[in-house]
């Protein structure tokens, strides 16, 4: 069987054979299935942002270095990104119910182990395990939704699923701030244990195992190794590029290795009986456009959100809880707009909502590029709310386009592609926009420092100051006179806000390009049949 057989066979099957069987009682009930998987997905989405709030407390309590703290985040991100597509394939082979439940148990257990850890090394090890089990859980959730919901209701289900991810991601800093300030950093991880128990019990009672007739029966071990190595090299280069320098031989070496490994992987998929990713999937222009759109959306959203937290806390002086509350318009709009986006996509197809969503995202990014040191809460809330309104249909629509245009027996792989796109896009956005910020600060700092009448400093001192200003922190040495400290603070904040404005402008341009990519999307073939509409 070549790499096209699975996709071609699915395209010849009657649509009725892909329709989920009617549920009797609790097991397999579509909306209860959605509720069960949403509880599990919430844990993984929260951990994407909640841990950032706990990192300073972990560093102080365990005596960790800056590099150690970075590994707490990077280890999780690497494990998650590298494993997603393989985990999706495991779900396609052994059943998404099984992989989801294993993911829930493993993620909750790893979380509890982190809370009990007394060294930063153990924290990092269990964070890596969290990422591996999270990778099992996320694609399986999408596979279960695809197999359980009738086609005409799938978009609504994905809308609520996207709402849970968006609200959890944006709400992480709020919950993390409350727990760290009033309980302990360990509580950030312990909270996953009872949530995991609830998700496990619901899953055992509600989730039904679905096996597509043409599900894979073997594994492409060579493909798994090649793709994992390629993803590792890519994500590692994006993580370390800012530290090494984007022109450094190590950064270029990892990027080059990633490119070569991706090419070798693609060539290998043509010659195996059960390829990890059947390349014929990408003959679907809408599916390919959906993956690209997910990468671009995550680039703009997660890359931009990285600077917003520094802006609120270091420029406006807010506490973690206050900064989280200021992001409530973003969270609220995603909660409200995601299910509505599902309804609109079911009614009109994904193209118009996706284009409109990316246009709103672009406008929000360009608006946030005008934020200043004195910008008030109302203005910030308008742009944050518009960003949430734009992201909701993209999160829902791009997911439906990817999963809906893939054959049923490859829904796990499609879910892995969707999540991998988000991870790559988020890493790429943080890296590229971080480089834009660094370049802007380097170009402006010396001039701003001199224009403020501050005492001259050496190039080494200026470089050290740049590193602090890139995250909005004024580089004030102990014993600095108050009038000099005030000037340094003003220079630092003005320089940071200017760099942030440039970064948001780049994110806005990326969002405009994403709106053009969205023109290539259309409803998945199976969803089309269920909704009773023609091609758009």
XYZ file of C-alpha atoms in Angstrom:
536
model
C 0.000 0.000 0.000
C 1.538 3.333 -0.996
C 1.101 6.667 0.778
C -1.962 7.592 -1.282
C -3.988 4.437 -0.777
C -5.530 5.354 2.559
C -6.632 8.800 1.418
C -7.902 7.610 -1.950
C -9.866 4.715 -0.429
C -11.553 7.041 2.026
C -12.534 9.392 -0.786
C -14.308 6.505 -2.577
C -16.312 5.388 0.460
C -19.948 6.472 0.837
C -20.360 9.396 3.214
C -22.892 7.409 5.273
C -20.144 4.994 6.317
C -18.397 7.843 8.121
C -21.440 8.982 10.089
C -21.258 8.232 13.835
C -23.701 5.698 15.188
C -26.556 7.104 17.309
C -25.635 7.191 21.003
C -27.707 5.265 23.548
C -27.392 6.428 27.134
C -24.282 8.174 28.439
C -21.598 6.326 26.501
C -20.897 7.998 23.199
C -23.325 10.874 23.758
C -21.878 13.705 21.610
C -22.337 16.624 24.014
C -21.239 14.618 27.037
C -18.219 13.481 25.029
C -17.412 17.130 24.364
C -17.687 17.926 28.069
C -15.413 15.017 29.014
C -12.662 15.860 26.528
C -12.907 19.587 27.333
C -11.967 18.895 30.960
C -8.818 17.106 29.863
C -7.905 19.636 27.186
C -8.290 22.431 29.735
C -5.367 21.053 31.782
C -2.972 21.128 28.835
C -4.090 24.557 27.600
C -3.778 26.083 31.085
C -0.248 24.753 31.486
C 0.812 26.639 28.367
C 0.586 29.968 30.238
C -0.047 29.324 33.930
C 3.485 28.058 34.618
C 5.082 31.304 33.394
C 3.614 33.028 36.457
C 5.102 30.386 38.771
C 8.617 30.428 37.291
C 10.006 33.269 39.479
C 8.761 31.532 42.642
C 10.234 28.200 41.487
C 13.559 29.892 40.768
C 13.711 31.409 44.243
C 12.478 28.356 46.152
C 14.683 25.785 44.413
C 17.694 28.027 43.801
C 17.436 27.535 40.047
C 19.467 29.403 37.444
C 17.885 31.348 34.589
C 18.789 28.503 32.212
C 17.044 26.017 34.516
C 13.881 28.112 34.547
C 13.949 28.385 30.761
C 14.127 24.579 30.576
C 10.971 24.315 32.680
C 9.140 25.882 29.727
C 11.328 24.668 26.861
C 11.312 21.017 27.972
C 7.519 20.985 28.002
C 7.255 22.750 24.659
C 9.787 20.482 22.954
C 8.196 17.269 24.216
C 4.724 18.440 23.192
C 5.706 19.686 19.724
C 7.897 16.702 18.844
C 5.306 14.104 19.883
C 1.986 15.487 18.619
C 1.779 13.871 15.171
C 3.102 10.520 16.414
C 0.594 10.657 19.277
C -2.189 11.309 16.780
C -1.093 8.228 14.842
C -1.199 6.165 18.035
C -4.802 7.258 18.524
C -5.683 6.278 14.962
C -4.127 2.851 15.528
C -5.226 1.937 19.078
C -8.292 4.115 19.531
C -8.623 7.727 20.627
C -10.435 6.801 23.858
C -7.472 4.788 25.085
C -4.851 7.381 24.172
C -6.954 10.188 25.669
C -7.352 8.382 28.999
C -3.644 7.475 29.138
C -2.811 11.097 28.374
C -5.092 12.358 31.150
C -3.666 9.954 33.763
C -0.065 10.621 32.758
C -0.485 14.400 32.620
C -2.153 14.559 36.052
C 0.428 12.192 37.600
C 3.339 14.204 36.165
C 1.742 17.398 37.498
C 1.476 15.938 41.000
C 5.092 14.761 40.807
C 6.245 18.288 39.912
C 4.473 19.669 42.974
C 6.319 17.128 45.164
C 9.717 17.762 43.561
C 12.482 19.268 45.688
C 14.944 20.012 42.880
C 14.703 21.889 39.606
C 16.086 18.828 37.766
C 13.058 16.776 38.801
C 10.736 19.634 37.838
C 12.247 19.686 34.334
C 12.062 15.886 33.957
C 8.391 15.786 34.927
C 7.635 18.802 32.717
C 8.977 16.792 29.782
C 6.675 13.927 30.784
C 3.793 16.423 30.984
C 4.502 17.410 27.383
C 4.590 13.789 26.208
C 1.285 12.908 27.856
C -0.259 16.208 26.718
C 0.648 15.240 23.177
C -1.350 12.007 23.582
C -4.356 13.888 24.916
C -4.816 16.779 22.467
C -5.123 15.001 19.066
C -7.209 12.264 20.688
C -9.729 14.881 21.825
C -10.219 16.078 18.256
C -10.396 12.513 16.978
C -13.166 11.728 19.483
C -15.148 14.809 18.465
C -14.789 13.985 14.776
C -15.975 10.409 15.325
C -18.802 11.228 17.760
C -20.540 14.298 16.345
C -22.720 14.241 13.253
C -21.204 16.397 10.534
C -23.802 19.152 10.777
C -22.942 19.717 14.480
C -19.175 19.255 14.313
C -18.413 22.955 13.866
C -20.383 23.884 16.971
C -18.499 21.232 18.942
C -15.134 22.475 17.671
C -16.282 26.004 18.509
C -16.803 25.062 22.147
C -13.547 23.069 22.119
C -11.735 26.161 20.787
C -13.450 28.287 23.435
C -12.064 26.026 26.170
C -8.526 26.241 24.739
C -8.696 30.003 24.221
C -10.201 30.739 27.631
C -7.735 28.414 29.378
C -4.753 29.911 27.559
C -5.790 33.494 28.280
C -7.004 32.695 31.803
C -3.805 30.921 32.822
C -2.041 34.082 34.073
C -5.044 35.010 36.237
C -5.358 31.606 37.906
C -1.587 31.275 38.175
C -1.273 34.685 39.804
C -3.949 33.882 42.400
C -2.445 30.491 43.256
C 1.167 31.705 43.462
C 0.293 34.785 45.508
C -2.128 33.134 47.936
C -1.126 29.442 48.044
C 2.221 28.298 46.576
C 3.890 27.599 43.252
C 3.272 23.887 43.840
C -0.487 24.519 43.758
C -0.185 25.505 40.085
C 0.632 21.855 39.384
C -1.392 20.167 42.144
C -4.592 21.655 40.697
C -4.236 19.330 37.701
C -4.600 16.228 39.902
C -8.301 16.609 40.849
C -9.069 17.932 37.353
C -7.389 14.849 35.898
C -9.373 12.533 38.200
C -12.635 14.137 37.059
C -11.590 13.872 33.384
C -10.647 10.199 33.887
C -13.930 9.259 35.569
C -15.968 11.085 32.928
C -13.922 9.469 30.181
C -14.385 5.958 31.541
C -18.147 6.419 31.762
C -18.852 8.540 28.670
C -16.234 8.076 25.956
C -16.847 5.440 23.318
C -14.015 3.793 21.429
C -14.169 4.517 17.697
C -12.057 2.600 15.197
C -12.215 3.608 11.567
C -12.461 0.626 9.196
C -9.238 1.629 7.446
C -7.294 2.517 10.603
C -3.536 1.809 10.289
C -2.299 -1.542 11.533
C 1.462 -0.901 11.581
C 3.891 1.895 12.381
C 6.450 3.738 10.331
C 9.186 3.681 12.961
C 11.719 5.295 10.624
C 9.269 8.081 9.843
C 8.607 8.666 13.550
C 12.345 9.000 14.222
C 12.925 11.344 11.270
C 9.946 13.576 12.000
C 10.759 13.747 15.720
C 14.352 14.738 14.958
C 13.217 17.340 12.424
C 10.705 18.870 14.834
C 13.278 18.912 17.625
C 15.878 20.692 15.488
C 13.325 23.273 14.306
C 11.833 24.074 17.718
C 15.244 24.024 19.404
C 16.633 26.522 16.886
C 13.636 28.804 17.459
C 14.019 28.556 21.239
C 17.783 29.169 21.313
C 18.081 31.548 18.341
C 17.695 34.709 20.421
C 20.420 33.551 22.831
C 22.844 32.273 20.204
C 22.112 34.899 17.553
C 20.152 34.229 14.377
C 23.292 34.268 12.239
C 25.251 32.015 14.596
C 26.512 28.733 13.177
C 24.631 26.739 15.846
C 21.286 28.338 14.979
C 21.860 27.928 11.240
C 23.103 24.390 11.811
C 19.930 23.300 13.623
C 17.707 25.036 11.058
C 19.645 23.388 8.228
C 19.424 19.996 9.929
C 15.661 20.468 10.364
C 15.269 21.249 6.649
C 17.283 18.210 5.581
C 15.417 15.914 7.969
C 12.024 17.183 6.801
C 13.040 16.515 3.170
C 14.310 13.013 3.972
C 11.123 12.344 5.956
C 8.924 13.458 3.037
C 10.843 11.227 0.620
C 10.629 8.273 3.004
C 6.836 8.533 3.220
C 6.509 7.535 -0.432
C 8.076 4.142 0.127
C 6.448 2.732 3.260
C 3.305 0.627 3.549
C 1.743 2.640 6.412
C 3.258 6.143 6.286
C 3.181 8.297 9.394
C 1.694 11.170 7.354
C 0.272 10.121 3.985
C 1.510 12.905 1.721
C -1.666 12.631 -0.343
C -3.357 14.483 2.526
C -1.597 17.631 1.385
C -3.074 17.344 -2.102
C -6.103 18.842 -0.370
C -5.494 22.575 -0.780
C -7.980 23.457 1.998
C -6.250 21.109 4.457
C -2.811 22.522 3.603
C -4.164 26.065 3.841
C -5.677 25.228 7.238
C -2.305 24.067 8.586
C -0.557 27.196 7.272
C -3.335 29.357 8.698
C -2.961 27.740 12.125
C 0.788 28.476 12.067
C 0.234 32.122 11.083
C -2.553 32.625 13.624
C -0.397 31.239 16.450
C 2.544 33.363 15.230
C 0.528 36.568 15.617
C -1.425 35.600 18.743
C 1.120 33.809 20.948
C 4.047 35.921 19.717
C 2.128 39.109 20.485
C 0.744 37.872 23.824
C 4.332 37.323 24.966
C 4.913 41.100 25.002
C 1.516 42.041 26.441
C 2.306 40.456 29.817
C 5.599 42.385 30.058
C 3.836 45.576 28.997
C 1.180 45.249 31.679
C 3.471 44.145 34.509
C 6.745 45.958 33.844
C 5.537 49.154 32.158
C 2.220 49.675 33.944
C 3.431 48.059 37.172
C 0.515 45.627 37.533
C 0.587 42.475 39.629
C 0.200 39.115 37.846
C -3.448 38.997 38.939
C -4.159 42.545 37.753
C -2.486 41.925 34.402
C -4.572 38.768 33.991
C -7.736 40.702 34.750
C -6.816 43.259 32.091
C -6.790 40.390 29.583
C -10.366 39.436 30.481
C -11.797 41.194 27.369
C -9.676 38.831 25.259
C -10.827 35.793 27.233
C -14.471 36.889 27.327
C -14.671 37.527 23.587
C -13.170 34.115 22.843
C -15.694 32.454 25.175
C -18.621 34.259 23.558
C -17.439 34.215 19.952
C -16.161 30.623 19.622
C -19.574 28.865 19.738
C -21.047 31.624 17.540
C -18.231 31.059 15.075
C -19.180 27.372 14.997
C -22.754 28.301 14.084
C -21.615 30.708 11.346
C -19.176 28.190 9.887
C -21.872 25.498 9.831
C -24.277 27.897 8.101
C -21.971 29.642 5.625
C -18.791 27.573 5.493
C -15.404 28.497 6.975
C -14.001 30.840 4.326
C -15.792 34.094 5.168
C -15.498 33.706 8.985
C -11.814 32.821 8.653
C -11.026 35.803 6.446
C -13.062 38.092 8.705
C -11.373 36.697 11.808
C -7.869 37.315 10.479
C -8.845 40.822 9.356
C -10.077 41.560 12.900
C -6.853 40.082 14.282
C -4.794 42.287 11.956
C -6.729 45.419 12.970
C -6.233 44.526 16.653
C -2.497 44.031 16.118
C -2.138 47.352 14.319
C -4.169 48.960 17.111
C -1.923 47.459 19.792
C 1.102 48.778 17.926
C -0.094 52.230 19.054
C -0.121 51.382 22.777
C 1.969 53.788 24.835
C 3.229 54.167 28.375
C 0.104 56.178 29.269
C -2.553 54.138 27.431
C -5.609 53.607 29.630
C -7.564 50.460 30.447
C -10.471 51.290 28.125
C -8.279 51.575 25.022
C -6.407 48.395 25.896
C -9.695 46.572 26.458
C -10.974 47.563 23.007
C -7.941 46.079 21.250
C -7.806 42.981 23.469
C -11.516 42.360 22.910
C -11.170 42.779 19.143
C -8.269 40.327 19.177
C -10.423 37.734 20.945
C -13.240 38.337 18.471
C -10.848 37.744 15.575
C -9.124 34.690 17.000
C -12.307 32.738 17.807
C -13.434 31.945 14.238
C -9.851 31.166 13.217
C -9.312 28.715 16.073
C -12.605 27.003 15.215
C -12.527 27.283 11.433
C -8.916 26.273 10.827
C -9.372 23.247 13.089
C -12.496 22.188 11.199
C -10.772 22.697 7.853
C -7.823 20.496 8.870
C -9.760 17.731 10.625
C -12.805 17.894 8.331
C -10.758 17.548 5.138
C -8.844 14.505 6.425
C -10.194 10.932 6.163
C -11.814 9.589 9.343
C -9.040 7.039 9.900
C -6.461 9.869 9.861
C -8.320 12.191 12.237
C -5.666 11.688 14.910
C -2.881 12.650 12.500
C -4.957 15.651 11.429
C -5.420 16.647 15.077
C -1.671 16.290 15.558
C -1.044 18.535 12.560
C -3.405 21.153 13.967
C -1.682 21.204 17.357
C 1.809 20.998 15.845
C 0.934 24.006 13.693
C 0.029 25.942 16.840
C 3.265 24.957 18.587
C 5.450 25.833 15.601
C 3.597 29.087 15.008
C 3.809 30.108 18.664
C 7.532 29.304 18.835
C 8.183 31.061 15.542
C 6.178 34.122 16.579
C 7.933 34.423 19.928
C 11.341 34.007 18.270
C 10.804 36.348 15.320
C 8.961 39.064 17.241
C 11.538 38.743 20.016
C 14.263 39.368 17.433
C 12.320 42.380 16.126
C 12.082 43.750 19.671
C 15.805 43.185 20.322
C 16.783 44.879 17.074
C 14.530 47.859 17.775
C 15.912 48.300 21.303
C 19.516 48.032 20.079
C 18.893 50.646 17.390
C 17.149 53.159 19.636
C 18.615 52.793 23.108
C 21.881 54.708 22.642
C 20.101 57.665 21.058
C 17.313 57.731 23.645
C 19.830 57.406 26.468
C 21.864 60.354 25.170
C 18.779 62.474 24.420
C 17.621 62.079 28.035
C 20.900 63.585 29.248
C 21.930 60.442 31.121
C 25.600 59.796 31.961
C 27.570 57.984 29.270
C 27.977 54.226 29.683
C 30.233 51.659 28.046
C 29.110 49.450 25.180
C 29.059 46.466 27.555
C 26.814 48.334 30.009
C 24.541 49.428 27.154
C 24.245 45.825 25.950
C 23.384 44.683 29.465
C 20.761 47.427 29.713
C 19.259 46.328 26.391
C 18.571 42.837 27.752
C 16.554 44.286 30.639
C 14.700 46.806 28.476
C 13.635 44.089 26.005
C 11.230 42.858 28.708
C 10.285 46.354 29.892
C 12.537 46.476 32.969
C 14.457 49.698 33.671
C 18.176 48.890 34.317
C 18.527 50.843 37.562
C 21.579 50.050 39.688
C 21.326 50.135 43.511
C 22.089 53.566 44.920
C 21.056 55.428 41.746
C 19.783 58.968 42.620
C 15.976 59.240 42.272
C 16.094 61.855 39.489
C 18.461 59.668 37.422
C 16.357 56.572 38.135
C 13.250 58.385 36.873
C 14.988 59.276 33.612
C 16.265 55.713 33.142
C 12.752 54.388 33.749
C 11.316 56.778 31.151
C 13.939 55.822 28.569
C 13.448 52.101 29.246
C 9.667 52.283 28.962
C 9.670 54.469 25.843
C 12.220 52.232 24.125
C 10.346 49.049 25.066
C 6.972 50.397 23.916
C 8.474 51.513 20.606
C 9.958 48.060 20.034
C 6.673 46.423 21.030
C 4.869 48.635 18.504
C 7.206 47.435 15.756
C 6.681 43.814 16.787
C 2.879 44.223 16.742
C 3.103 45.834 13.297
C 4.957 42.759 12.009
C 2.303 40.542 13.639
C -0.388 42.621 11.902
C 1.264 42.103 8.516
C 1.417 38.346 9.183
C -2.302 38.418 10.048
C -3.074 40.172 6.737
C -1.175 37.441 4.883
C -3.117 34.843 6.876
C -6.378 36.441 5.704
C -5.250 35.832 2.108
C -4.406 32.196 2.928
C -7.899 31.821 4.424
C -9.351 32.440 0.941
C -8.070 28.958 -0.003
C -10.086 27.152 2.669
C -13.417 25.389 2.334
C -15.634 23.062 4.290
C -14.471 19.484 4.766
C -16.084 16.989 2.416
C -17.756 15.039 5.224
C -19.055 18.152 6.946
C -20.393 19.344 3.616
C -22.444 16.216 3.209
C -23.845 16.506 6.703
C -24.730 20.169 6.377
C -26.401 19.602 3.049
C -24.619 22.416 1.272
C -22.587 22.595 -1.889
C -18.967 23.581 -2.293
C -18.282 27.208 -1.639
